[in-house]
């Protein structure tokens, strides 16, 4: 197959590029970088049609991962960039597909599990989950992340691509041992004795092992009866307190210094990030994947953490 990955130079894009290349597929990465570890690079600006659009004509699959990193301070400027980079790239991909004489048969579009409400009482699946933005007990600015996610998916919905099946991947945190990824960051805190509960630790963490992310992507490509939103999250979300305890056990350390909310605010300011990434309770489960018969290799975080720690040590 010919698989095109707009925005595929980042961590998740390269996880997919390596896997698809190993499967023997032709992988094209649309990005601004001169080169990437895996895949043939074709330049694009992520906003407007250009020569890159020819790569989608005759392709089998496009998986759009483009979007400014959310690991930043949520200033007005950064929020605008987060929104425009997602919406503009999605519209551009849709325009390229619409113009293709032989369009891809499936368009997977990255979205986010952050679209769901901050909650502890019940899990969010695609059928019964609550979309966020109106929760009374969270900072009002958290609504921005939900509105960006809604606009992202709306751009996908509005694309006129009748011959291409469209799927919005509502992804939780993708855990891989790659340098600079979220697992690498959390393990770094653990190794330094800082991997304790944060802000009380009752907020839920939704996650997916990188190998299950790849396997679920293959599953959706092969199935021609699934479209619309699909949660990419393991069936086992758990409170942050338990999540970090399992990570400490996998590393072999017994103690993790807890962080109060005010400490998180100070740390986020220093690291140029935002506390919503840690404090929002993302209790998300994979309803549609499991109903369709997908089986996860990693359903429990403790087993996933042991595997990731072992791979992290090997790759370092």
Tab-separated table of N, CA, C and O in Angstrom, residues 197-262:
chain	number	residue	atom	x	y	z
A	197	UNK	N	2.066	11.219	43.260
A	197	UNK	CA	0.772	11.755	42.831
A	197	UNK	C	0.858	13.265	42.622
A	197	UNK	O	1.595	13.961	43.321
A	198	UNK	N	0.095	13.752	41.655
A	198	UNK	CA	0.084	15.176	41.343
A	198	UNK	C	-1.309	15.731	41.545
A	198	UNK	O	-2.286	15.150	41.072
A	199	UNK	N	-1.407	16.822	42.281
A	199	UNK	CA	-2.708	17.444	42.510
A	199	UNK	C	-3.697	16.526	43.199
A	199	UNK	O	-4.896	16.597	42.949
A	200	UNK	N	-3.223	15.658	44.056
A	200	UNK	CA	-4.070	14.696	44.748
A	200	UNK	C	-4.050	13.318	44.112
A	200	UNK	O	-4.236	12.301	44.779
A	201	UNK	N	-3.858	13.249	42.792
A	201	UNK	CA	-3.680	11.971	42.108
A	201	UNK	C	-4.933	11.208	41.779
A	201	UNK	O	-4.855	10.048	41.350
A	202	UNK	N	-6.121	11.810	41.964
A	202	UNK	CA	-7.364	11.085	41.683
A	202	UNK	C	-7.799	11.212	40.223
A	202	UNK	O	-8.680	10.480	39.778
A	203	UNK	N	-7.213	12.143	39.477
A	203	UNK	CA	-7.580	12.302	38.073
A	203	UNK	C	-7.169	11.064	37.265
A	203	UNK	O	-6.117	10.488	37.471
A	204	UNK	N	-8.040	10.665	36.331
A	204	UNK	CA	-7.780	9.465	35.552
A	204	UNK	C	-6.819	9.755	34.401
A	204	UNK	O	-6.845	10.827	33.790
A	205	UNK	N	-5.991	8.756	34.119
A	205	UNK	CA	-5.065	8.803	32.985
A	205	UNK	C	-5.519	7.770	31.954
A	205	UNK	O	-5.647	6.583	32.264
A	206	UNK	N	-5.776	8.220	30.745
A	206	UNK	CA	-6.046	7.314	29.638
A	206	UNK	C	-4.797	7.218	28.784
A	206	UNK	O	-4.157	8.239	28.501
A	207	UNK	N	-4.483	6.039	28.340
A	207	UNK	CA	-3.208	5.794	27.667
A	207	UNK	C	-3.400	4.682	26.638
A	207	UNK	O	-4.384	3.946	26.671
A	208	UNK	N	-2.457	4.568	25.718
A	208	UNK	CA	-2.424	3.441	24.802
A	208	UNK	C	-0.967	3.120	24.507
A	208	UNK	O	-0.146	4.018	24.283
A	209	UNK	N	-0.627	1.855	24.558
A	209	UNK	CA	0.721	1.388	24.240
A	209	UNK	C	0.982	1.608	22.748
A	209	UNK	O	0.089	1.446	21.921
A	210	UNK	N	2.202	1.987	22.397
A	210	UNK	CA	2.482	2.311	20.992
A	210	UNK	C	2.206	1.142	20.056
A	210	UNK	O	1.736	1.336	18.923
A	211	UNK	N	2.438	-0.070	20.505
A	211	UNK	CA	2.194	-1.215	19.631
A	211	UNK	C	0.705	-1.440	19.412
A	211	UNK	O	0.284	-1.845	18.327
A	212	UNK	N	-0.099	-1.155	20.418
A	212	UNK	CA	-1.551	-1.228	20.227
A	212	UNK	C	-2.046	-0.082	19.345
A	212	UNK	O	-3.015	-0.256	18.593
A	213	UNK	N	-1.403	1.068	19.427
A	213	UNK	CA	-1.775	2.172	18.538
A	213	UNK	C	-1.581	1.757	17.082
A	213	UNK	O	-2.455	1.980	16.236
A	214	UNK	N	-0.438	1.142	16.789
A	214	UNK	CA	-0.169	0.677	15.429
A	214	UNK	C	-1.148	-0.427	15.032
A	214	UNK	O	-1.704	-0.414	13.923
A	215	UNK	N	-1.383	-1.364	15.935
A	215	UNK	CA	-2.277	-2.477	15.620
A	215	UNK	C	-3.708	-1.978	15.386
A	215	UNK	O	-4.401	-2.472	14.480
A	216	UNK	N	-4.156	-1.018	16.175
A	216	UNK	CA	-5.504	-0.476	15.992
A	216	UNK	C	-5.602	0.275	14.665
A	216	UNK	O	-6.644	0.232	13.991
A	217	UNK	N	-4.537	0.965	14.277
A	217	UNK	CA	-4.530	1.654	12.987
A	217	UNK	C	-4.651	0.651	11.852
A	217	UNK	O	-5.449	0.835	10.917
A	218	UNK	N	-3.866	-0.410	11.899
A	218	UNK	CA	-3.973	-1.461	10.876
A	218	UNK	C	-5.385	-2.030	10.837
A	218	UNK	O	-5.945	-2.295	9.761
A	219	UNK	N	-5.961	-2.243	12.003
A	219	UNK	CA	-7.311	-2.816	12.115
A	219	UNK	C	-8.328	-1.937	11.399
A	219	UNK	O	-9.184	-2.432	10.646
A	220	UNK	N	-8.255	-0.625	11.609
A	220	UNK	CA	-9.209	0.280	10.987
A	220	UNK	C	-8.998	0.385	9.481
A	220	UNK	O	-9.957	0.578	8.720
A	221	UNK	N	-7.758	0.273	9.041
A	221	UNK	CA	-7.488	0.291	7.604
A	221	UNK	C	-8.097	-0.933	6.928
A	221	UNK	O	-8.682	-0.841	5.842
A	222	UNK	N	-7.982	-2.068	7.590
A	222	UNK	CA	-8.459	-3.322	6.998
A	222	UNK	C	-9.975	-3.445	7.023
A	222	UNK	O	-10.570	-4.060	6.131
A	223	UNK	N	-10.606	-2.859	8.028
A	223	UNK	CA	-12.067	-2.903	8.129
A	223	UNK	C	-12.674	-1.787	7.294
A	223	UNK	O	-12.276	-0.637	7.418
A	224	UNK	N	-13.655	-2.122	6.460
A	224	UNK	CA	-14.269	-1.091	5.624
A	224	UNK	C	-15.628	-0.649	6.143
A	224	UNK	O	-16.351	0.086	5.470
A	225	UNK	N	-15.985	-1.078	7.357
A	225	UNK	CA	-17.316	-0.782	7.895
A	225	UNK	C	-17.281	0.175	9.077
A	225	UNK	O	-18.298	0.381	9.740
A	226	UNK	N	-16.131	0.775	9.355
A	226	UNK	CA	-16.013	1.670	10.502
A	226	UNK	C	-15.656	3.074	10.035
A	226	UNK	O	-14.718	3.270	9.265
A	227	UNK	N	-16.392	4.050	10.507
A	227	UNK	CA	-16.119	5.449	10.220
A	227	UNK	C	-16.580	6.281	11.411
A	227	UNK	O	-17.199	5.759	12.348
A	228	UNK	N	-16.287	7.589	11.386
A	228	UNK	CA	-16.661	8.453	12.497
A	228	UNK	C	-15.648	8.385	13.625
A	228	UNK	O	-14.536	7.884	13.465
A	229	UNK	N	-15.997	8.859	14.824
A	229	UNK	CA	-15.052	8.883	15.945
A	229	UNK	C	-14.740	7.492	16.475
A	229	UNK	O	-15.641	6.657	16.642
A	230	UNK	N	-13.466	7.262	16.749
A	230	UNK	CA	-13.011	6.013	17.356
A	230	UNK	C	-11.996	6.353	18.438
A	230	UNK	O	-11.004	7.035	18.167
A	231	UNK	N	-12.244	5.892	19.654
A	231	UNK	CA	-11.318	6.134	20.759
A	231	UNK	C	-10.123	5.201	20.668
A	231	UNK	O	-10.280	3.974	20.574
A	232	UNK	N	-8.934	5.780	20.672
A	232	UNK	CA	-7.700	5.006	20.777
A	232	UNK	C	-7.210	5.146	22.218
A	232	UNK	O	-6.486	6.071	22.573
A	233	UNK	N	-7.647	4.235	23.052
A	233	UNK	CA	-7.286	4.229	24.470
A	233	UNK	C	-7.368	2.805	24.961
A	233	UNK	O	-8.216	2.027	24.502
A	234	UNK	N	-6.502	2.448	25.877
A	234	UNK	CA	-6.558	1.114	26.449
A	234	UNK	C	-7.835	0.968	27.277
A	234	UNK	O	-8.404	1.968	27.735
A	235	UNK	N	-8.305	-0.267	27.477
A	235	UNK	CA	-9.502	-0.464	28.309
A	235	UNK	C	-9.268	-0.205	29.786
A	235	UNK	O	-10.220	-0.266	30.573
A	236	UNK	N	-8.015	0.101	30.170
A	236	UNK	CA	-7.705	0.231	31.593
A	236	UNK	C	-7.219	1.589	32.032
A	236	UNK	O	-6.085	1.701	32.548
A	237	UNK	N	-8.018	2.659	31.885
A	237	UNK	CA	-7.599	3.939	32.463
A	237	UNK	C	-7.558	3.819	33.981
A	237	UNK	O	-8.307	3.023	34.565
A	238	UNK	N	-6.723	4.587	34.620
A	238	UNK	CA	-6.585	4.472	36.073
A	238	UNK	C	-6.179	5.814	36.653
A	238	UNK	O	-5.654	6.678	35.942
A	239	UNK	N	-6.430	6.006	37.970
A	239	UNK	CA	-6.050	7.278	38.594
A	239	UNK	C	-4.550	7.532	38.508
A	239	UNK	O	-3.740	6.602	38.536
A	240	UNK	N	-4.196	8.793	38.404
A	240	UNK	CA	-2.794	9.188	38.260
A	240	UNK	C	-1.928	8.622	39.380
A	240	UNK	O	-0.790	8.207	39.152
A	241	UNK	N	-2.477	8.581	40.591
A	241	UNK	CA	-1.732	8.040	41.735
A	241	UNK	C	-1.299	6.595	41.459
A	241	UNK	O	-0.138	6.221	41.671
A	242	UNK	N	-2.242	5.773	40.966
A	242	UNK	CA	-1.941	4.376	40.675
A	242	UNK	C	-1.073	4.235	39.428
A	242	UNK	O	-0.232	3.337	39.331
A	243	UNK	N	-1.297	5.119	38.470
A	243	UNK	CA	-0.515	5.115	37.241
A	243	UNK	C	0.969	5.309	37.556
A	243	UNK	O	1.836	4.559	37.075
A	244	UNK	N	1.285	6.304	38.378
A	244	UNK	CA	2.681	6.576	38.704
A	244	UNK	C	3.266	5.521	39.636
A	244	UNK	O	4.463	5.218	39.557
A	245	UNK	N	2.432	4.946	40.490
A	245	UNK	CA	2.932	3.871	41.351
A	245	UNK	C	3.395	2.683	40.503
A	245	UNK	O	4.467	2.099	40.744
A	246	UNK	N	2.609	2.328	39.486
A	246	UNK	CA	2.979	1.215	38.603
A	246	UNK	C	4.247	1.540	37.826
A	246	UNK	O	5.091	0.657	37.591
A	247	UNK	N	4.407	2.800	37.431
A	247	UNK	CA	5.614	3.185	36.711
A	247	UNK	C	6.834	3.112	37.636
A	247	UNK	O	7.912	2.649	37.222
A	248	UNK	N	6.669	3.539	38.876
A	248	UNK	CA	7.792	3.432	39.832
A	248	UNK	C	8.164	1.974	40.042
A	248	UNK	O	9.355	1.628	40.085
A	249	UNK	N	7.174	1.116	40.171
A	249	UNK	CA	7.455	-0.312	40.370
A	249	UNK	C	8.168	-0.900	39.161
A	249	UNK	O	9.083	-1.722	39.301
A	250	UNK	N	7.760	-0.493	37.958
A	250	UNK	CA	8.405	-1.004	36.751
A	250	UNK	C	9.862	-0.568	36.678
A	250	UNK	O	10.726	-1.320	36.204
A	251	UNK	N	10.150	0.650	37.160
A	251	UNK	CA	11.531	1.143	37.153
A	251	UNK	C	12.341	0.568	38.303
A	251	UNK	O	13.560	0.426	38.213
A	252	UNK	N	11.663	0.234	39.421
A	252	UNK	CA	12.344	-0.322	40.576
A	252	UNK	C	12.676	0.716	41.626
A	252	UNK	O	13.712	0.628	42.296
A	253	UNK	N	11.792	1.687	41.788
A	253	UNK	CA	11.988	2.723	42.798
A	253	UNK	C	10.734	2.784	43.666
A	253	UNK	O	9.617	2.668	43.166
A	254	UNK	N	10.913	2.925	44.960
A	254	UNK	CA	9.773	2.805	45.861
A	254	UNK	C	9.095	4.101	46.231
A	254	UNK	O	8.001	4.095	46.793
A	255	UNK	N	9.740	5.231	45.916
A	255	UNK	CA	9.205	6.502	46.409
A	255	UNK	C	9.103	7.508	45.277
A	255	UNK	O	9.965	7.573	44.399
A	256	UNK	N	8.025	8.291	45.329
A	256	UNK	CA	7.880	9.384	44.390
A	256	UNK	C	7.337	10.600	45.122
A	256	UNK	O	6.286	10.529	45.773
A	257	UNK	N	8.043	11.708	45.044
A	257	UNK	CA	7.629	12.912	45.752
A	257	UNK	C	6.313	13.429	45.187
A	257	UNK	O	6.193	13.644	43.975
A	258	UNK	N	5.294	13.642	46.011
A	258	UNK	CA	4.024	14.185	45.508
A	258	UNK	C	4.160	15.662	45.162
A	258	UNK	O	5.043	16.357	45.662
A	259	UNK	N	3.253	16.119	44.303
A	259	UNK	CA	3.260	17.528	43.896
A	259	UNK	C	1.879	18.112	44.124
A	259	UNK	O	0.888	17.607	43.599
A	260	UNK	N	1.806	19.176	44.929
A	260	UNK	CA	0.554	19.884	45.127
A	260	UNK	C	0.266	20.745	43.892
A	260	UNK	O	1.144	20.999	43.067
A	261	UNK	N	-0.973	21.255	43.799
A	261	UNK	CA	-1.346	22.030	42.616
A	261	UNK	C	-0.468	23.262	42.437
A	261	UNK	O	-0.083	23.610	41.321
A	262	UNK	N	-0.141	23.945	43.552
A	262	UNK	CA	0.677	25.144	43.424
A	262	UNK	C	2.077	24.797	42.927
A	262	UNK	O	2.695	25.560	42.173
